[in-house]
Coordinates of N, CA and C in Angstrom, one line a residue:
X10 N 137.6 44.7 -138.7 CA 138.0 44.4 -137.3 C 139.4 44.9 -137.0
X11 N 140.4 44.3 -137.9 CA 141.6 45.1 -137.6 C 141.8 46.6 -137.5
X12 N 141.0 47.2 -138.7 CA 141.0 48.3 -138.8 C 140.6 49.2 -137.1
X13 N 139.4 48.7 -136.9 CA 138.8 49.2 -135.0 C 140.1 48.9 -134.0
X14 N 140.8 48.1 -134.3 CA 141.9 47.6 -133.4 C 142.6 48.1 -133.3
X15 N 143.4 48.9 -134.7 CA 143.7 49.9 -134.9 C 143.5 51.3 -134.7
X16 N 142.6 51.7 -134.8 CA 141.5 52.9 -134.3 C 142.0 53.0 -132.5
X17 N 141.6 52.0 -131.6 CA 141.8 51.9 -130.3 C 143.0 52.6 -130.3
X18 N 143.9 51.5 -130.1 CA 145.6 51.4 -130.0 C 145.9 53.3 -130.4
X19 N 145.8 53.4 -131.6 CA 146.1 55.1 -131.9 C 145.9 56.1 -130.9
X20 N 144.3 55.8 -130.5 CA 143.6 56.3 -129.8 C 144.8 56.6 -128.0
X21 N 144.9 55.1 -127.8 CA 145.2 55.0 -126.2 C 146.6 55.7 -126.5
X22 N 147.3 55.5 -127.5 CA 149.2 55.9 -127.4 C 148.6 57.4 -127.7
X23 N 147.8 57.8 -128.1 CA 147.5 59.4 -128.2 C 147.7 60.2 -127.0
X24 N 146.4 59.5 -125.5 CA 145.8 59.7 -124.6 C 147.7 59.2 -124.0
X25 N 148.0 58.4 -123.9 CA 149.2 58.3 -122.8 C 150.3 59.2 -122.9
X26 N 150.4 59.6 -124.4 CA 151.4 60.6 -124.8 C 151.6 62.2 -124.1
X27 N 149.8 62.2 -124.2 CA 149.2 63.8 -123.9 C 149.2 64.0 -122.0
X28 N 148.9 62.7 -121.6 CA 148.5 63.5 -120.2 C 149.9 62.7 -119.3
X29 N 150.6 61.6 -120.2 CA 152.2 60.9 -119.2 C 151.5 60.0 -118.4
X30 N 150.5 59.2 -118.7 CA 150.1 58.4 -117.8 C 150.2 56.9 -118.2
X31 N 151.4 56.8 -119.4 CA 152.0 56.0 -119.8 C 153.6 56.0 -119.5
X32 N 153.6 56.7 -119.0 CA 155.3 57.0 -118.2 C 155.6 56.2 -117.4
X33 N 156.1 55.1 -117.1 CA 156.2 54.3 -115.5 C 157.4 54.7 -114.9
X34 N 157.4 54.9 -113.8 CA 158.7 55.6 -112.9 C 158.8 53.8 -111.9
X35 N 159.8 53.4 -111.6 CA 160.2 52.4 -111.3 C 161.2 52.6 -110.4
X36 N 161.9 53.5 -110.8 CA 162.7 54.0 -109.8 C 163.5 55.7 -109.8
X37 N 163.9 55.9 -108.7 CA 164.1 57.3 -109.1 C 165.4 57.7 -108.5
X38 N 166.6 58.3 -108.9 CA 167.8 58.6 -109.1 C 168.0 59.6 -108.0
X39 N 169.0 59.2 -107.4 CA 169.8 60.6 -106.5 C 169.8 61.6 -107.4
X40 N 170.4 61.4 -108.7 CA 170.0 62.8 -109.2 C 169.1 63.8 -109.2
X41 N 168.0 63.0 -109.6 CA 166.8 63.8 -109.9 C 166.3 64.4 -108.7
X42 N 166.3 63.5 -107.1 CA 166.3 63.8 -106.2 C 166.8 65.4 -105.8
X43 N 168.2 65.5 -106.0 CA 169.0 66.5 -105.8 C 168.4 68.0 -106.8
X44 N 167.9 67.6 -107.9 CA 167.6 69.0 -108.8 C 166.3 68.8 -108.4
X45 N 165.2 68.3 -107.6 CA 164.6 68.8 -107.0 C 164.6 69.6 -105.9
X46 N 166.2 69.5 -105.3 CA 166.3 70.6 -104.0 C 166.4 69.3 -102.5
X47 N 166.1 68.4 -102.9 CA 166.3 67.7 -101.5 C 167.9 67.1 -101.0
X48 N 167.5 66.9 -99.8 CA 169.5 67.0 -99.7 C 169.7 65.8 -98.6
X49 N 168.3 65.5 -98.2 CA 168.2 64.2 -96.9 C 167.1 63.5 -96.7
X50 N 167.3 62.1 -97.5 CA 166.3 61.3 -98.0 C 166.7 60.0 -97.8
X51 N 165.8 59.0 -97.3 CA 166.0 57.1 -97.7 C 165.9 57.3 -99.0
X52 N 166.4 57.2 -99.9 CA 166.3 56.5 -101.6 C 165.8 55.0 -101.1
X53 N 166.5 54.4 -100.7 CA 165.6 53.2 -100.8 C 163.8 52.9 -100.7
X54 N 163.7 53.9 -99.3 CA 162.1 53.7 -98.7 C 161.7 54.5 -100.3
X55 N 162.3 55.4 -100.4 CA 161.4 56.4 -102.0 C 160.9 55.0 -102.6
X56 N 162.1 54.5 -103.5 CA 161.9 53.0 -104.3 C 161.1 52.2 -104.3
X57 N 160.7 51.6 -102.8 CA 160.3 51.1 -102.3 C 159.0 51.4 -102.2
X58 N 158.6 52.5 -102.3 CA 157.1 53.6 -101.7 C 156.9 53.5 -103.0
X59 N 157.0 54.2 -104.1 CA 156.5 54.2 -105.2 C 155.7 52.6 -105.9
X60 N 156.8 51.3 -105.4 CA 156.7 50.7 -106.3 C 155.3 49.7 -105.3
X61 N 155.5 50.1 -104.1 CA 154.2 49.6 -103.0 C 153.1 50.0 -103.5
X62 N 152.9 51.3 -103.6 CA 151.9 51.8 -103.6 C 151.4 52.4 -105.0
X63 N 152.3 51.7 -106.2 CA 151.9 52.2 -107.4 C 152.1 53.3 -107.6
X64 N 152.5 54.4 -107.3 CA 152.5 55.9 -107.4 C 154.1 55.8 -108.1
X65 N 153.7 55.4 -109.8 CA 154.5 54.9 -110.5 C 154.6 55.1 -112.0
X66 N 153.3 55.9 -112.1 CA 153.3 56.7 -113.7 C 153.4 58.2 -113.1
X67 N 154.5 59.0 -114.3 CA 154.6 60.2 -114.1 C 153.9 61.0 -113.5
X68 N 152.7 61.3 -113.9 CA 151.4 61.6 -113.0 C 151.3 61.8 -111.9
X69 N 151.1 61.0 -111.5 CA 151.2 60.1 -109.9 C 152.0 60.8 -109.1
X70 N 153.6 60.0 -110.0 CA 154.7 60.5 -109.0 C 154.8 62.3 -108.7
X71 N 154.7 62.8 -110.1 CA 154.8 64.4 -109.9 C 153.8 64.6 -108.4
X72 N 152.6 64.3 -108.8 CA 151.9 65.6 -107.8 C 152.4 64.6 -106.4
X73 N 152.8 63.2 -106.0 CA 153.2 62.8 -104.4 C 154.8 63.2 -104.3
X74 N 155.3 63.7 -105.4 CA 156.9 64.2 -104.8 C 156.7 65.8 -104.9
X75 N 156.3 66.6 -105.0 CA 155.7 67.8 -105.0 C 154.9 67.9 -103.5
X76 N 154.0 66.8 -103.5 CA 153.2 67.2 -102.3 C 154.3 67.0 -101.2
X77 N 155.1 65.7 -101.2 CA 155.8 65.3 -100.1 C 157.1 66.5 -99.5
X78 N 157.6 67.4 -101.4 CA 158.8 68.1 -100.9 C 157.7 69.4 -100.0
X79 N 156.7 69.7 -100.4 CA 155.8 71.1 -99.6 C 155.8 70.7 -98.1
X80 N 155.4 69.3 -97.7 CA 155.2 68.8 -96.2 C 156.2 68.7 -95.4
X81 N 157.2 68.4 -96.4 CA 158.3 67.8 -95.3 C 159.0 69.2 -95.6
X82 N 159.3 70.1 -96.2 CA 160.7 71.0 -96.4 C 161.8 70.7 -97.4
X83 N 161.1 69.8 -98.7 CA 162.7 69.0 -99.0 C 163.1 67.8 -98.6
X84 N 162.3 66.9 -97.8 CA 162.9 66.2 -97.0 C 163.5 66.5 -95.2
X85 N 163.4 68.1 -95.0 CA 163.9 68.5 -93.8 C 163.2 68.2 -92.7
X86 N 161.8 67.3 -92.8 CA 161.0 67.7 -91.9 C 160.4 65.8 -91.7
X87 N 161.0 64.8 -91.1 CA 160.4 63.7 -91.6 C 159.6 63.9 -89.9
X88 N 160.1 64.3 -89.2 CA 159.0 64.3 -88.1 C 158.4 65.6 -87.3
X89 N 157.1 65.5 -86.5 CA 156.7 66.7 -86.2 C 157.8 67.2 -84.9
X90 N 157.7 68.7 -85.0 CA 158.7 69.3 -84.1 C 158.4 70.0 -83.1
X91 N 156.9 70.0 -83.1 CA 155.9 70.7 -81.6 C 156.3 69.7 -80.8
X92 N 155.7 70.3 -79.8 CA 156.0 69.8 -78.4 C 154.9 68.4 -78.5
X93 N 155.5 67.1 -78.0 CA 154.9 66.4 -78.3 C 153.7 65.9 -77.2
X94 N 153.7 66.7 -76.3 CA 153.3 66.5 -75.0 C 152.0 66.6 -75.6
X95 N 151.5 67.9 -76.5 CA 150.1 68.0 -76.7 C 149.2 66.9 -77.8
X96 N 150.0 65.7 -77.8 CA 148.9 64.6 -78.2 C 149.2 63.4 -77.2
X97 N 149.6 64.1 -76.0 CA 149.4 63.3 -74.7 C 147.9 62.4 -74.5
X98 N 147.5 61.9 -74.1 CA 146.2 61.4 -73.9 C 144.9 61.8 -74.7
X99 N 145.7 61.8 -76.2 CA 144.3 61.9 -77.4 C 144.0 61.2 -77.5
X100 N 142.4 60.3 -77.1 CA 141.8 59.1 -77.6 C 141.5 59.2 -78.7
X101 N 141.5 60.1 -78.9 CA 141.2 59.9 -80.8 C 142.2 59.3 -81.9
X102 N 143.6 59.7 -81.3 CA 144.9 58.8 -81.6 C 144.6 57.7 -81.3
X103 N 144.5 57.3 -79.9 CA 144.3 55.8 -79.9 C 145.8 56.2 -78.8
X104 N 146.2 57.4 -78.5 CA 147.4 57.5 -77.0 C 146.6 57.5 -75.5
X105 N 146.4 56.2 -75.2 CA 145.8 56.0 -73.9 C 147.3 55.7 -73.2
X106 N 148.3 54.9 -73.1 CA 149.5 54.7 -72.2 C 150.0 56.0 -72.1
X107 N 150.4 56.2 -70.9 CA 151.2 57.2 -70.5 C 152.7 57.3 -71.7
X108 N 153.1 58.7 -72.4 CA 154.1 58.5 -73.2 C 154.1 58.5 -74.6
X109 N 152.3 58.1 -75.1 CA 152.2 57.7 -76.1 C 152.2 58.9 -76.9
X110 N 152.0 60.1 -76.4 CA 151.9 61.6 -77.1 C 153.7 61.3 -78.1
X111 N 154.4 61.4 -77.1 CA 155.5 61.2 -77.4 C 156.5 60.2 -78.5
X112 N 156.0 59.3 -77.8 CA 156.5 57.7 -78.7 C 155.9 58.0 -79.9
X113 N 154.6 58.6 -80.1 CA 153.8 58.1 -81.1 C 153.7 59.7 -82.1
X114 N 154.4 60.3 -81.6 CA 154.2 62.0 -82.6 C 154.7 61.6 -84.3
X115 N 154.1 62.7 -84.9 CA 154.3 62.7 -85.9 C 155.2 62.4 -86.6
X116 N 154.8 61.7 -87.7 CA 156.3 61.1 -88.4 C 155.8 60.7 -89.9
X117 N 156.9 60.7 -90.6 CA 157.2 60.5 -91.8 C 157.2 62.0 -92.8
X118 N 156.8 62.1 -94.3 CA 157.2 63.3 -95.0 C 155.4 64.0 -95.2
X119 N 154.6 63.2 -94.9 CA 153.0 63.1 -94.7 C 153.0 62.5 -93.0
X120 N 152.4 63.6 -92.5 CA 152.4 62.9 -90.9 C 151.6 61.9 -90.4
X121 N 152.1 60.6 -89.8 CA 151.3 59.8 -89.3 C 151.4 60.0 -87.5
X122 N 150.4 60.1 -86.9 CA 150.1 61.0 -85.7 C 149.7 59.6 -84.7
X123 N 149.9 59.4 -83.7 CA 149.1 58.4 -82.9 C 149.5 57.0 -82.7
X124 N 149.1 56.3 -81.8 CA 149.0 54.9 -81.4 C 148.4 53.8 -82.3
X125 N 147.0 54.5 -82.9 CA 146.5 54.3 -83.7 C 146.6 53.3 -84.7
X126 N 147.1 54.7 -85.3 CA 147.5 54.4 -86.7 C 148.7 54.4 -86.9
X127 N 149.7 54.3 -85.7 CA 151.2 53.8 -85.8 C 151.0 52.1 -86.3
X128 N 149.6 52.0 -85.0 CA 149.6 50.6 -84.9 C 148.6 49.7 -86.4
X129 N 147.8 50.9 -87.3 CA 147.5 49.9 -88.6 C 148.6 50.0 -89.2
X130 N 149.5 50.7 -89.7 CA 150.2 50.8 -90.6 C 151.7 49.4 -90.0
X131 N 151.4 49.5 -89.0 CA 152.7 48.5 -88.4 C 152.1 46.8 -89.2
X132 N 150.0 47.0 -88.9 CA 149.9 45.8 -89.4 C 150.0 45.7 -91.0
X133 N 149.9 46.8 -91.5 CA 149.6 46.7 -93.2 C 151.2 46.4 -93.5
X134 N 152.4 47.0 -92.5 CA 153.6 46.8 -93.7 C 154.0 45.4 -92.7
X135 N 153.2 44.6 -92.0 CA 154.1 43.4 -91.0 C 155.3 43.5 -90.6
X136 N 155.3 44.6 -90.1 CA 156.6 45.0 -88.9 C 156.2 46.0 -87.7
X137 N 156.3 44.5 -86.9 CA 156.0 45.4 -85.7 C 156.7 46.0 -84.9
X138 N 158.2 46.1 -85.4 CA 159.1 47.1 -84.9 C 158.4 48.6 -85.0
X139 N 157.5 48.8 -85.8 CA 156.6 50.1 -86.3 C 156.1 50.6 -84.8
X140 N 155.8 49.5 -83.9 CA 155.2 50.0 -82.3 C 156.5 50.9 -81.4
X141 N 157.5 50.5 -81.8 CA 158.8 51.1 -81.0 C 158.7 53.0 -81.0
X142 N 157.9 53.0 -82.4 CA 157.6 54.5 -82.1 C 158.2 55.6 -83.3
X143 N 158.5 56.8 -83.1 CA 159.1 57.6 -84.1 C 160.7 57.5 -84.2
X144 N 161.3 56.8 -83.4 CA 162.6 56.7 -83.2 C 162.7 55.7 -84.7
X145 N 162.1 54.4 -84.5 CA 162.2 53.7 -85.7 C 161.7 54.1 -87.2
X146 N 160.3 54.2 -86.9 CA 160.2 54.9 -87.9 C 160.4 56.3 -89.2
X147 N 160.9 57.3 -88.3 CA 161.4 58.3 -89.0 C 162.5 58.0 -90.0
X148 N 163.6 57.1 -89.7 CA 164.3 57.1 -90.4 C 164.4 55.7 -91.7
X149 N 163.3 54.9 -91.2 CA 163.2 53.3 -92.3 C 162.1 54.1 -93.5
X150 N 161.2 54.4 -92.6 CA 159.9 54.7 -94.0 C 159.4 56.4 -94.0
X151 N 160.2 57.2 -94.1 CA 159.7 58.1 -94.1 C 158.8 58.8 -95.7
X152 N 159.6 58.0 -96.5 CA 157.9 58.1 -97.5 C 157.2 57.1 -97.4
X153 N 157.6 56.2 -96.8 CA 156.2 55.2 -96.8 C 155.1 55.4 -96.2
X154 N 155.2 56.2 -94.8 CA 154.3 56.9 -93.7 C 153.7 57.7 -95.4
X155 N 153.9 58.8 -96.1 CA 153.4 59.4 -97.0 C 152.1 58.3 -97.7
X156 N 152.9 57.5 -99.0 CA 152.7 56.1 -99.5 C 151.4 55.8 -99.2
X157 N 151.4 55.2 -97.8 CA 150.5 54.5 -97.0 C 149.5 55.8 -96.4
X158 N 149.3 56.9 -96.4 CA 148.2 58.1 -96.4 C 147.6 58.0 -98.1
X159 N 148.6 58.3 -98.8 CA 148.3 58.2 -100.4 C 147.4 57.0 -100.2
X160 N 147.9 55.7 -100.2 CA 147.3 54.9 -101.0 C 145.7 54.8 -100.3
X161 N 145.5 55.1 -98.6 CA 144.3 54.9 -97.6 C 143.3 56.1 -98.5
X162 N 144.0 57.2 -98.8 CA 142.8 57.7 -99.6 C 142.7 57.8 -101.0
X163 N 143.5 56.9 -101.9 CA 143.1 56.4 -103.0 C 143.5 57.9 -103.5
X164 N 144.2 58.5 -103.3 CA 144.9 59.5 -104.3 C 145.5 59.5 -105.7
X165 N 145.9 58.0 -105.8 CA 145.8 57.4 -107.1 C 144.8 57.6 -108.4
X166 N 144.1 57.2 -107.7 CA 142.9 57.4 -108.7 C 142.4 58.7 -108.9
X167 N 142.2 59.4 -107.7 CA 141.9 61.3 -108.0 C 142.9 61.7 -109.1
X168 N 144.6 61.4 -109.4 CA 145.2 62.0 -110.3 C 144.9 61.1 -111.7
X169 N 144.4 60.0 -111.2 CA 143.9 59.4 -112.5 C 143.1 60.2 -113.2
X170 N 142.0 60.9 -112.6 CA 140.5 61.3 -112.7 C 141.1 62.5 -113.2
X171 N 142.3 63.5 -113.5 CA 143.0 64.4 -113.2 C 142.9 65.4 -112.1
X172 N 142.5 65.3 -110.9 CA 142.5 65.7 -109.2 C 143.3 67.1 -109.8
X173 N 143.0 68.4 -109.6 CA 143.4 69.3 -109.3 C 144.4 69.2 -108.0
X174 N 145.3 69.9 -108.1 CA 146.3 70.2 -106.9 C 145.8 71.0 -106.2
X175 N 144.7 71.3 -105.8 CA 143.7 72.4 -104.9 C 143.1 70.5 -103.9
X176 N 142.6 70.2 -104.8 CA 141.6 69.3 -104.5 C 142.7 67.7 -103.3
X177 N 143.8 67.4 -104.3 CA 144.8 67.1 -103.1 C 145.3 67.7 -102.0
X178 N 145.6 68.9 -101.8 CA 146.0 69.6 -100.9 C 145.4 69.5 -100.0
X179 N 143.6 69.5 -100.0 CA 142.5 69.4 -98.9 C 142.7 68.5 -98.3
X180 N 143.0 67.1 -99.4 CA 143.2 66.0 -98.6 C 144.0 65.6 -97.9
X181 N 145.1 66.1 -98.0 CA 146.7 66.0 -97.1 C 146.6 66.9 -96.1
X182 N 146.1 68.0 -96.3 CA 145.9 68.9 -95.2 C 144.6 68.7 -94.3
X183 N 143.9 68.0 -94.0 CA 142.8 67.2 -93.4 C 141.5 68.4 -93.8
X184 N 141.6 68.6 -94.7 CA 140.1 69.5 -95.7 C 140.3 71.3 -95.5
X185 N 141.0 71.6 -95.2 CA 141.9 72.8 -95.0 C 142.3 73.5 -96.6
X186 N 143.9 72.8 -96.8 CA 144.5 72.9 -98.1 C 145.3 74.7 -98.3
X187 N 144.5 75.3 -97.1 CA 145.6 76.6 -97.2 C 146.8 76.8 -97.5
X188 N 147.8 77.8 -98.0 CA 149.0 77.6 -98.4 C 150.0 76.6 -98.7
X189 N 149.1 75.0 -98.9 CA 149.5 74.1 -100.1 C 149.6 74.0 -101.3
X190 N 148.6 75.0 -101.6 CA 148.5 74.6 -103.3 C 149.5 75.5 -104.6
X191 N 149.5 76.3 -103.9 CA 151.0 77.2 -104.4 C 152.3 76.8 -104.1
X192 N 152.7 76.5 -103.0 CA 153.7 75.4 -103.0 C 153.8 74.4 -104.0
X193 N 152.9 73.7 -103.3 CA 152.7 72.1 -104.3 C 152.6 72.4 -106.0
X194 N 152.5 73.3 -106.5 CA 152.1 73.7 -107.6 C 153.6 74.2 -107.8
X195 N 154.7 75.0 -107.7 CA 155.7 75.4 -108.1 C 156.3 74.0 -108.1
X196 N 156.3 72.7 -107.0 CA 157.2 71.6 -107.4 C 156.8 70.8 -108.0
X197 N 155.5 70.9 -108.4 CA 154.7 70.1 -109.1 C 155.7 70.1 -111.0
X198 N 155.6 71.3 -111.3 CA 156.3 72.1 -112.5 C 157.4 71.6 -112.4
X199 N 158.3 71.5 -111.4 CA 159.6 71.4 -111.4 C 159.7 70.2 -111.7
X200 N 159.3 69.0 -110.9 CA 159.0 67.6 -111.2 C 158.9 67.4 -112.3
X201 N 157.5 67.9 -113.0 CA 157.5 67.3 -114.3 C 158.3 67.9 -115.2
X202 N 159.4 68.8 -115.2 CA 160.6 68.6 -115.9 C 161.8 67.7 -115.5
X203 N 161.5 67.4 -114.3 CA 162.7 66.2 -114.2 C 162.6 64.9 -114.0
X204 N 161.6 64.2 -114.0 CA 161.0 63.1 -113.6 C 160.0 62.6 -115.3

């Protein structure tokens, strides 16, 4: 019996060793931040996001700080920059009030779009300051808006499963994935030498 006990244990520190899915990230450093190329960031919401949403073994973290630096620019990009007039009266957002194109445009480093889903994610993190719009939220949770896309489609587990970075990209890009995956794939590498 000890002997199989033994057998396991070898077995699992083998498998954690080979793919880093024994790595826990807990937190993550202005430094490392910086030699990834980003230059304007919450560290805290980062901290925060990771340790919400589990996206907390090396793994994990590589391909959602790769995917996040491809979306946002580095960080340069925490909200959308089109005209926001054109998700004026999208019921499919859930922008029926006059304004709501506006108040409710894209935001965070993964875009959250709409009335909507301004308004689940306000109930998931219980802050309804979240309703105030992109003004608030751009600058409190801009990976958490990410975070909270990650965790709704269980992206966790696809990198568990080993998810190709073709196969993420569709999903962040709404089944698309064009000119993500080469991106995401150069910071992907980068990451996993510094993280």
């Amino acid at each position: 019996m000890k002997n199989h006990l033994l057998n396991i244990f070898i077995i699992f520190a083998i498998i954690c060793v080979e793919v880093d899915y024994c790595s826990v990230i807990t937190k993550v450093t202005d430094a490392q931040m910086k030699k990834m190329g980003w230059t304007n960031y919450n560290l805290e919401d980062l901290n925060f996001c990771i340790n919400k949403f589990e996206i907390n073994t090396k793994e994990r973290f590589c391909h959602f700080i790769s995917v996040l630096s491809h979306e946002s620019g580095l960080g340069r990009f925490a909200e959308d920059n089109r005209n926001c007039s054109i998700y004026e009266g999208r019921q499919d957002l859930g922008n029926i009030q006059p304004g709501d194109g506006c108040r409710f445009k894209g935001v965070g480093y993964i875009k959250l779009y709409g009335r909507y889903y301004y308004q689940q994610f306000s109930n998931f993190m219980g802050d309804e300051n979240i309703m105030k719009g992109f003004s608030y939220v751009s600058p409190k949770y801009p990976f958490t808006c990410g975070g909270y896309f990650w965790n709704k489609n269980n992206i966790n587990a696809l990198v568990d499963n080993s998810a190709s970075i073709d196969r993420i990209c569709k999903i962040v890009d709404g089944g698309i994935g064009t000119g993500c995956s080469n991106a995401v794939r150069k910071y992907y590498n980068k990451a996993k030498d510094i993280f």
